[in-house]
mmCIF file of C-alpha atoms and ligand atoms in Angstrom:
data_model
loop_
_atom_site.group_PDB
_atom_site.id
_atom_site.type_symbol
_atom_site.label_atom_id
_atom_site.label_comp_id
_atom_site.label_asym_id
_atom_site.label_seq_id
_atom_site.Cartn_x
_atom_site.Cartn_y
_atom_site.Cartn_z
ATOM 1 C CA MET A 1 -0.068 -0.043 0.014
ATOM 2 C CA SER A 2 1.592 3.105 -0.988
ATOM 3 C CA ARG A 3 1.286 6.565 0.599
ATOM 4 C CA LYS A 4 -1.907 8.779 0.355
ATOM 5 C CA ASN A 5 -2.607 12.304 -0.823
ATOM 6 C CA ILE A 6 -3.928 14.017 2.190
ATOM 7 C CA ALA A 7 -5.566 17.446 2.639
ATOM 8 C CA ALA A 8 -6.018 18.196 6.343
ATOM 9 C CA GLY A 9 -7.459 21.342 7.764
ATOM 10 C CA ASN A 10 -6.575 22.727 11.284
ATOM 11 C CA TRP A 11 -9.358 24.958 12.331
ATOM 12 C CA LYS A 12 -7.637 25.693 15.679
ATOM 13 C CA MET A 13 -9.882 27.749 17.980
ATOM 14 C CA ASN A 14 -12.021 29.089 15.364
ATOM 15 C CA THR A 15 -15.773 28.796 14.298
ATOM 16 C CA THR A 16 -18.942 28.410 16.356
ATOM 17 C CA ILE A 17 -20.621 24.994 15.860
ATOM 18 C CA GLU A 18 -23.114 26.537 13.285
ATOM 19 C CA GLU A 19 -20.150 28.034 11.298
ATOM 20 C CA GLY A 20 -18.301 24.687 11.488
ATOM 21 C CA ILE A 21 -21.313 22.778 10.212
ATOM 22 C CA ASP A 22 -21.583 25.068 7.206
ATOM 23 C CA LEU A 23 -17.949 24.813 6.531
ATOM 24 C CA ALA A 24 -17.835 21.115 6.743
ATOM 25 C CA GLN A 25 -20.968 20.765 4.536
ATOM 26 C CA LEU A 26 -19.463 22.786 1.854
ATOM 27 C CA ILE A 27 -16.223 20.821 2.057
ATOM 28 C CA ALA A 28 -18.022 17.392 2.179
ATOM 29 C CA GLY A 29 -20.167 18.141 -0.706
ATOM 30 C CA ALA A 30 -17.426 19.449 -3.021
ATOM 31 C CA GLU A 31 -16.292 17.563 -6.166
ATOM 32 C CA ARG A 32 -12.851 16.147 -5.970
ATOM 33 C CA SER A 33 -10.782 15.665 -8.934
ATOM 34 C CA LYS A 34 -8.468 13.050 -7.494
ATOM 35 C CA GLU A 35 -8.435 10.450 -4.633
ATOM 36 C CA VAL A 36 -7.640 12.699 -1.629
ATOM 37 C CA ILE A 37 -8.193 11.815 2.090
ATOM 38 C CA THR A 38 -9.686 15.143 3.616
ATOM 39 C CA ILE A 39 -9.359 15.500 7.343
ATOM 40 C CA LEU A 40 -10.897 18.356 9.259
ATOM 41 C CA GLY A 41 -9.159 19.032 12.483
ATOM 42 C CA VAL A 42 -12.055 20.589 14.596
ATOM 43 C CA PRO A 43 -12.471 21.772 18.100
ATOM 44 C CA PHE A 44 -13.594 18.996 20.617
ATOM 45 C CA THR A 45 -17.080 20.829 20.870
ATOM 46 C CA HIS A 46 -17.667 20.296 17.115
ATOM 47 C CA ILE A 47 -17.008 16.582 16.894
ATOM 48 C CA TYR A 48 -20.439 15.348 17.832
ATOM 49 C CA PRO A 49 -22.522 17.880 15.922
ATOM 50 C CA LEU A 50 -20.355 17.356 12.741
ATOM 51 C CA GLN A 51 -20.830 13.549 12.987
ATOM 52 C CA LYS A 52 -24.591 14.145 13.223
ATOM 53 C CA LYS A 53 -24.896 16.809 10.585
ATOM 54 C CA ILE A 54 -22.394 15.961 7.860
ATOM 55 C CA LYS A 55 -21.807 12.646 6.375
ATOM 56 C CA VAL A 56 -18.630 11.861 7.902
ATOM 57 C CA SER A 57 -17.429 9.155 5.507
ATOM 58 C CA SER A 58 -14.164 8.222 3.677
ATOM 59 C CA LYS A 59 -14.622 11.577 1.863
ATOM 60 C CA VAL A 60 -14.354 13.865 5.100
ATOM 61 C CA LEU A 61 -12.733 12.485 8.269
ATOM 62 C CA LEU A 62 -12.508 14.224 11.598
ATOM 63 C CA ALA A 63 -9.445 14.873 13.790
ATOM 64 C CA ALA A 64 -9.236 16.309 17.249
ATOM 65 C CA GLN A 65 -6.531 18.811 17.635
ATOM 66 C CA ASN A 66 -5.038 17.427 20.955
ATOM 67 C CA CYS A 67 -5.536 14.707 23.502
ATOM 68 C CA HIS A 68 -4.172 13.895 26.970
ATOM 69 C CA HIS A 69 -1.529 11.265 27.607
ATOM 70 C CA LYS A 70 -3.581 9.267 30.181
ATOM 71 C CA THR A 71 -6.842 7.343 29.537
ATOM 72 C CA SER A 72 -8.771 8.812 32.531
ATOM 73 C CA GLY A 73 -8.277 10.540 35.907
ATOM 74 C CA ALA A 74 -8.154 13.681 37.710
ATOM 75 C CA TYR A 75 -6.998 16.027 34.947
ATOM 76 C CA THR A 76 -9.547 18.878 34.848
ATOM 77 C CA GLY A 77 -10.427 20.155 31.377
ATOM 78 C CA GLU A 78 -8.607 17.448 29.537
ATOM 79 C CA ILE A 79 -9.959 14.989 26.923
ATOM 80 C CA SER A 80 -8.588 11.475 26.730
ATOM 81 C CA PRO A 81 -7.667 9.521 23.692
ATOM 82 C CA THR A 82 -10.106 6.872 24.937
ATOM 83 C CA MET A 83 -12.865 9.322 24.928
ATOM 84 C CA LEU A 84 -12.098 10.248 21.392
ATOM 85 C CA ALA A 85 -11.822 6.690 20.193
ATOM 86 C CA ALA A 86 -15.110 5.968 21.886
ATOM 87 C CA MET A 87 -16.580 8.648 19.722
ATOM 88 C CA LYS A 88 -15.022 7.080 16.577
ATOM 89 C CA VAL A 89 -12.802 10.177 15.912
ATOM 90 C CA PRO A 90 -10.283 8.529 13.630
ATOM 91 C CA TYR A 91 -7.421 11.043 14.032
ATOM 92 C CA VAL A 92 -5.817 13.288 16.505
ATOM 93 C CA ILE A 93 -3.213 15.968 15.913
ATOM 94 C CA ILE A 94 -0.100 15.736 18.286
ATOM 95 C CA GLY A 95 2.767 18.033 18.577
ATOM 96 C CA HIS A 96 1.477 21.173 16.945
ATOM 97 C CA SER A 97 3.978 23.947 17.509
ATOM 98 C CA GLU A 98 1.259 26.120 19.247
ATOM 99 C CA ARG A 99 0.800 23.332 21.843
ATOM 100 C CA ARG A 100 4.585 22.968 22.264
ATOM 101 C CA GLU A 101 4.879 26.801 22.832
ATOM 102 C CA TYR A 102 1.812 27.800 24.659
ATOM 103 C CA ASN A 103 1.260 24.575 26.569
ATOM 104 C CA HIS A 104 4.813 23.708 27.012
ATOM 105 C CA GLU A 105 4.562 20.145 25.526
ATOM 106 C CA ASP A 106 8.142 18.838 25.179
ATOM 107 C CA ASN A 107 9.248 15.694 23.141
ATOM 108 C CA ALA A 108 8.871 13.423 26.195
ATOM 109 C CA LEU A 109 5.279 14.420 26.813
ATOM 110 C CA LEU A 110 4.534 14.032 23.043
ATOM 111 C CA ALA A 111 5.967 10.567 23.201
ATOM 112 C CA ALA A 112 3.558 9.713 26.002
ATOM 113 C CA LYS A 113 0.694 11.258 23.973
ATOM 114 C CA LEU A 114 1.564 9.212 20.938
ATOM 115 C CA ARG A 115 1.754 6.091 22.987
ATOM 116 C CA ALA A 116 -1.707 6.784 24.544
ATOM 117 C CA ALA A 117 -3.365 7.844 21.315
ATOM 118 C CA LEU A 118 -2.171 4.645 19.478
ATOM 119 C CA ASP A 119 -3.036 2.472 22.303
ATOM 120 C CA ALA A 120 -6.547 3.905 22.166
ATOM 121 C CA GLY A 121 -6.663 3.023 18.539
ATOM 122 C CA LEU A 122 -6.411 6.456 17.095
ATOM 123 C CA LYS A 123 -4.340 7.485 13.944
ATOM 124 C CA VAL A 124 -2.028 10.353 14.730
ATOM 125 C CA ILE A 125 -0.941 13.360 12.591
ATOM 126 C CA PHE A 126 2.320 14.250 14.325
ATOM 127 C CA CYS A 127 3.697 17.676 13.708
ATOM 128 C CA CYS A 128 7.347 18.824 13.910
ATOM 129 C CA GLY A 129 9.279 21.763 12.597
ATOM 130 C CA GLU A 130 11.824 24.475 13.393
ATOM 131 C CA ALA A 131 11.662 28.118 14.561
ATOM 132 C CA LEU A 132 13.265 30.756 12.534
ATOM 133 C CA ASP A 133 16.376 31.132 14.392
ATOM 134 C CA ILE A 134 16.982 27.272 14.023
ATOM 135 C CA ARG A 135 16.502 27.614 10.263
ATOM 136 C CA LYS A 136 18.899 30.614 10.019
ATOM 137 C CA ALA A 137 21.506 28.751 11.996
ATOM 138 C CA GLY A 138 21.235 25.919 9.498
ATOM 139 C CA SER A 139 20.274 23.275 12.008
ATOM 140 C CA HIS A 140 16.722 22.828 10.950
ATOM 141 C CA VAL A 141 17.203 19.189 9.874
ATOM 142 C CA SER A 142 18.964 18.240 12.992
ATOM 143 C CA HIS A 143 16.325 19.845 15.133
ATOM 144 C CA VAL A 144 13.523 18.097 13.265
ATOM 145 C CA LYS A 145 15.431 14.758 13.654
ATOM 146 C CA ASN A 146 15.656 15.323 17.423
ATOM 147 C CA GLN A 147 11.955 15.936 17.710
ATOM 148 C CA LEU A 148 11.342 12.521 15.759
ATOM 149 C CA VAL A 149 13.908 10.536 17.608
ATOM 150 C CA GLU A 150 12.692 11.711 21.055
ATOM 151 C CA SER A 151 9.025 11.259 20.424
ATOM 152 C CA LEU A 152 7.854 9.513 17.186
ATOM 153 C CA PHE A 153 10.735 7.073 16.911
ATOM 154 C CA GLN A 154 9.689 5.414 20.229
ATOM 155 C CA LEU A 155 6.963 3.563 18.136
ATOM 156 C CA ASP A 156 7.756 0.323 16.430
ATOM 157 C CA ALA A 157 7.538 -0.169 12.678
ATOM 158 C CA LYS A 158 4.135 -1.767 12.692
ATOM 159 C CA GLU A 159 2.634 1.207 14.403
ATOM 160 C CA MET A 160 3.866 3.651 11.879
ATOM 161 C CA LYS A 161 0.946 2.637 9.485
ATOM 162 C CA ASN A 162 -1.105 4.774 11.843
ATOM 163 C CA ILE A 163 1.138 7.861 11.448
ATOM 164 C CA VAL A 164 1.003 10.786 9.219
ATOM 165 C CA ILE A 165 3.905 13.351 9.727
ATOM 166 C CA ALA A 166 3.183 17.031 9.327
ATOM 167 C CA TYR A 167 6.408 19.204 8.787
ATOM 168 C CA GLU A 168 5.455 22.675 9.823
ATOM 169 C CA PRO A 169 8.194 25.350 9.979
ATOM 170 C CA ILE A 170 6.959 27.600 12.814
ATOM 171 C CA TRP A 171 8.182 30.715 10.789
ATOM 172 C CA ALA A 172 5.681 29.801 8.123
ATOM 173 C CA ILE A 173 2.688 29.179 10.285
ATOM 174 C CA GLY A 174 0.129 31.868 9.991
ATOM 175 C CA THR A 175 2.773 34.368 8.810
ATOM 176 C CA GLY A 176 1.819 34.336 5.243
ATOM 177 C CA GLU A 177 5.361 33.249 4.491
ATOM 178 C CA THR A 178 5.570 29.898 3.013
ATOM 179 C CA ALA A 179 8.519 27.610 2.749
ATOM 180 C CA SER A 180 9.505 27.374 -0.912
ATOM 181 C CA PRO A 181 8.801 24.080 -2.596
ATOM 182 C CA ALA A 182 12.368 23.370 -2.684
ATOM 183 C CA GLN A 183 12.806 24.046 1.158
ATOM 184 C CA ALA A 184 9.794 21.820 1.817
ATOM 185 C CA GLN A 185 11.068 19.102 -0.443
ATOM 186 C CA GLU A 186 14.435 19.166 1.129
ATOM 187 C CA MET A 187 13.111 18.599 4.608
ATOM 188 C CA HIS A 188 10.516 15.975 3.522
ATOM 189 C CA ALA A 189 13.284 13.987 1.789
ATOM 190 C CA ALA A 190 15.189 14.270 4.864
ATOM 191 C CA ILE A 191 12.409 13.055 7.075
ATOM 192 C CA ARG A 192 11.864 10.215 4.582
ATOM 193 C CA SER A 193 15.354 9.157 4.842
ATOM 194 C CA MET A 194 15.315 9.244 8.778
ATOM 195 C CA LEU A 195 12.367 6.853 8.346
ATOM 196 C CA GLN A 196 14.191 4.675 6.145
ATOM 197 C CA ILE A 197 17.253 4.372 8.484
ATOM 198 C CA LYS A 198 14.985 3.825 11.530
ATOM 199 C CA TYR A 199 12.175 1.663 10.048
ATOM 200 C CA GLY A 200 13.429 0.558 6.651
ATOM 201 C CA LYS A 201 12.155 1.424 3.127
ATOM 202 C CA ARG A 202 8.707 0.090 3.346
ATOM 203 C CA VAL A 203 7.638 2.410 6.260
ATOM 204 C CA ALA A 204 9.577 5.317 4.574
ATOM 205 C CA GLU A 205 7.782 4.945 1.308
ATOM 206 C CA ASN A 206 4.425 4.335 2.931
ATOM 207 C CA THR A 207 4.315 7.222 5.475
ATOM 208 C CA SER A 208 2.508 10.331 4.257
ATOM 209 C CA ILE A 209 4.461 13.467 5.028
ATOM 210 C CA LEU A 210 2.375 16.691 4.867
ATOM 211 C CA TYR A 211 3.712 20.280 4.623
ATOM 212 C CA GLY A 212 2.110 22.960 6.816
ATOM 213 C CA GLY A 213 2.731 26.708 7.077
ATOM 214 C CA SER A 214 0.721 29.214 4.952
ATOM 215 C CA VAL A 215 -0.617 26.786 2.483
ATOM 216 C CA LYS A 216 -3.071 28.605 0.378
ATOM 217 C CA GLY A 217 -5.183 28.127 -2.763
ATOM 218 C CA ASN A 218 -2.551 29.450 -4.921
ATOM 219 C CA ASN A 219 0.510 27.794 -3.661
ATOM 220 C CA ALA A 220 -0.710 24.373 -2.853
ATOM 221 C CA LYS A 221 -0.215 22.894 -6.331
ATOM 222 C CA GLU A 222 3.399 23.658 -6.410
ATOM 223 C CA LEU A 223 4.097 22.384 -2.906
ATOM 224 C CA PHE A 224 2.180 19.213 -3.458
ATOM 225 C CA SER A 225 3.919 18.537 -6.728
ATOM 226 C CA GLN A 226 7.186 17.984 -4.931
ATOM 227 C CA PRO A 227 8.056 14.310 -4.843
ATOM 228 C CA ASP A 228 8.046 13.891 -0.958
ATOM 229 C CA VAL A 229 5.205 16.219 -0.248
ATOM 230 C CA ASP A 230 2.027 14.123 0.246
ATOM 231 C CA GLY A 231 -0.229 16.867 0.982
ATOM 232 C CA GLY A 232 -0.837 19.660 3.470
ATOM 233 C CA LEU A 233 -1.813 20.626 7.061
ATOM 234 C CA VAL A 234 -3.626 23.880 6.481
ATOM 235 C CA GLY A 235 -4.606 26.446 9.156
ATOM 236 C CA GLY A 236 -6.024 29.825 7.923
ATOM 237 C CA ALA A 237 -7.042 28.737 4.412
ATOM 238 C CA SER A 238 -8.946 25.699 5.754
ATOM 239 C CA LEU A 239 -11.414 28.298 7.358
ATOM 240 C CA ASN A 240 -12.436 29.465 3.760
ATOM 241 C CA GLY A 241 -14.466 26.581 2.222
ATOM 242 C CA ALA A 242 -13.874 27.505 -1.409
ATOM 243 C CA GLU A 243 -10.154 27.853 -0.759
ATOM 244 C CA PHE A 244 -9.765 24.752 1.051
ATOM 245 C CA VAL A 245 -11.583 22.957 -1.663
ATOM 246 C CA GLN A 246 -9.262 24.343 -4.217
ATOM 247 C CA ILE A 247 -6.282 23.094 -2.020
ATOM 248 C CA ILE A 248 -7.960 19.579 -1.897
ATOM 249 C CA ASN A 249 -8.147 19.748 -5.772
ATOM 250 C CA SER A 250 -4.338 20.831 -5.896
ATOM 251 C CA PHE A 251 -2.880 17.319 -6.189
HETATM 252 P P1 PGA B 16 -1.330 28.156 8.590
HETATM 253 O O1 PGA B 16 -1.367 27.175 9.883
HETATM 254 O O2 PGA B 16 -1.832 27.435 7.432
HETATM 255 O O3 PGA B 16 -2.491 29.243 8.983
HETATM 256 O O4 PGA B 16 0.021 28.761 8.402
HETATM 257 C C1 PGA B 16 -0.931 25.856 9.749
HETATM 258 C C2 PGA B 16 -0.970 24.961 10.840
HETATM 259 O O5 PGA B 16 -0.677 25.634 12.010
HETATM 260 O O6 PGA B 16 -1.163 23.857 10.965
#
């Protein structure tokens, strides 16, 4: 089984439930030019209403944007992977740079979250990526490698079929500044070769690696045409239904 084209939206802390339903309905109802897995990363509050209102099918799948690393317990305000799995949410995003920064999630915690999510039966979109000073210093590849080694690479090869990697340079997130297709390709190829060294050719070839960071309707095609870019994790532009559909049709 070879890797898939994936267009994933990350709505972050945006939209009311009504707005979310409208947006998801537009996306679910749109024509697709190719086989593309569409994933909507929605707020927890939206999961159940969206499951009721839109046809959550192989055409549009839902993702939670975070989960806790324990299955249950005295963790006020948290949502466990077990709860998400019980709701039949197929995906969870783990390791987004906003959570790493604002919620101080480090590689060790993310390793625990990955473990808990997979044990609950969820698939994971695992985010990695460097800040601007690291890119400027030229150590972006080793930084991302360290993020993978300290969290993702705790998994065994069999578990990697439930992982999608999203490379998201922090300097490109929400800034309007996109990594050039060549910069994206360089990092994606580097990640794929790390996968090959750790897990072998099969896992490397079969793991989808998404690019995230100011993906828009007008740059998605060029980014997605890079040989190691299998799609996008899209923030801002995923809140505009027509533009996100354009991105879905950019493969
Ligand atoms: P952006 O966000 O597309 O708004 O840059 C991407 C992300 O944070 O996943």
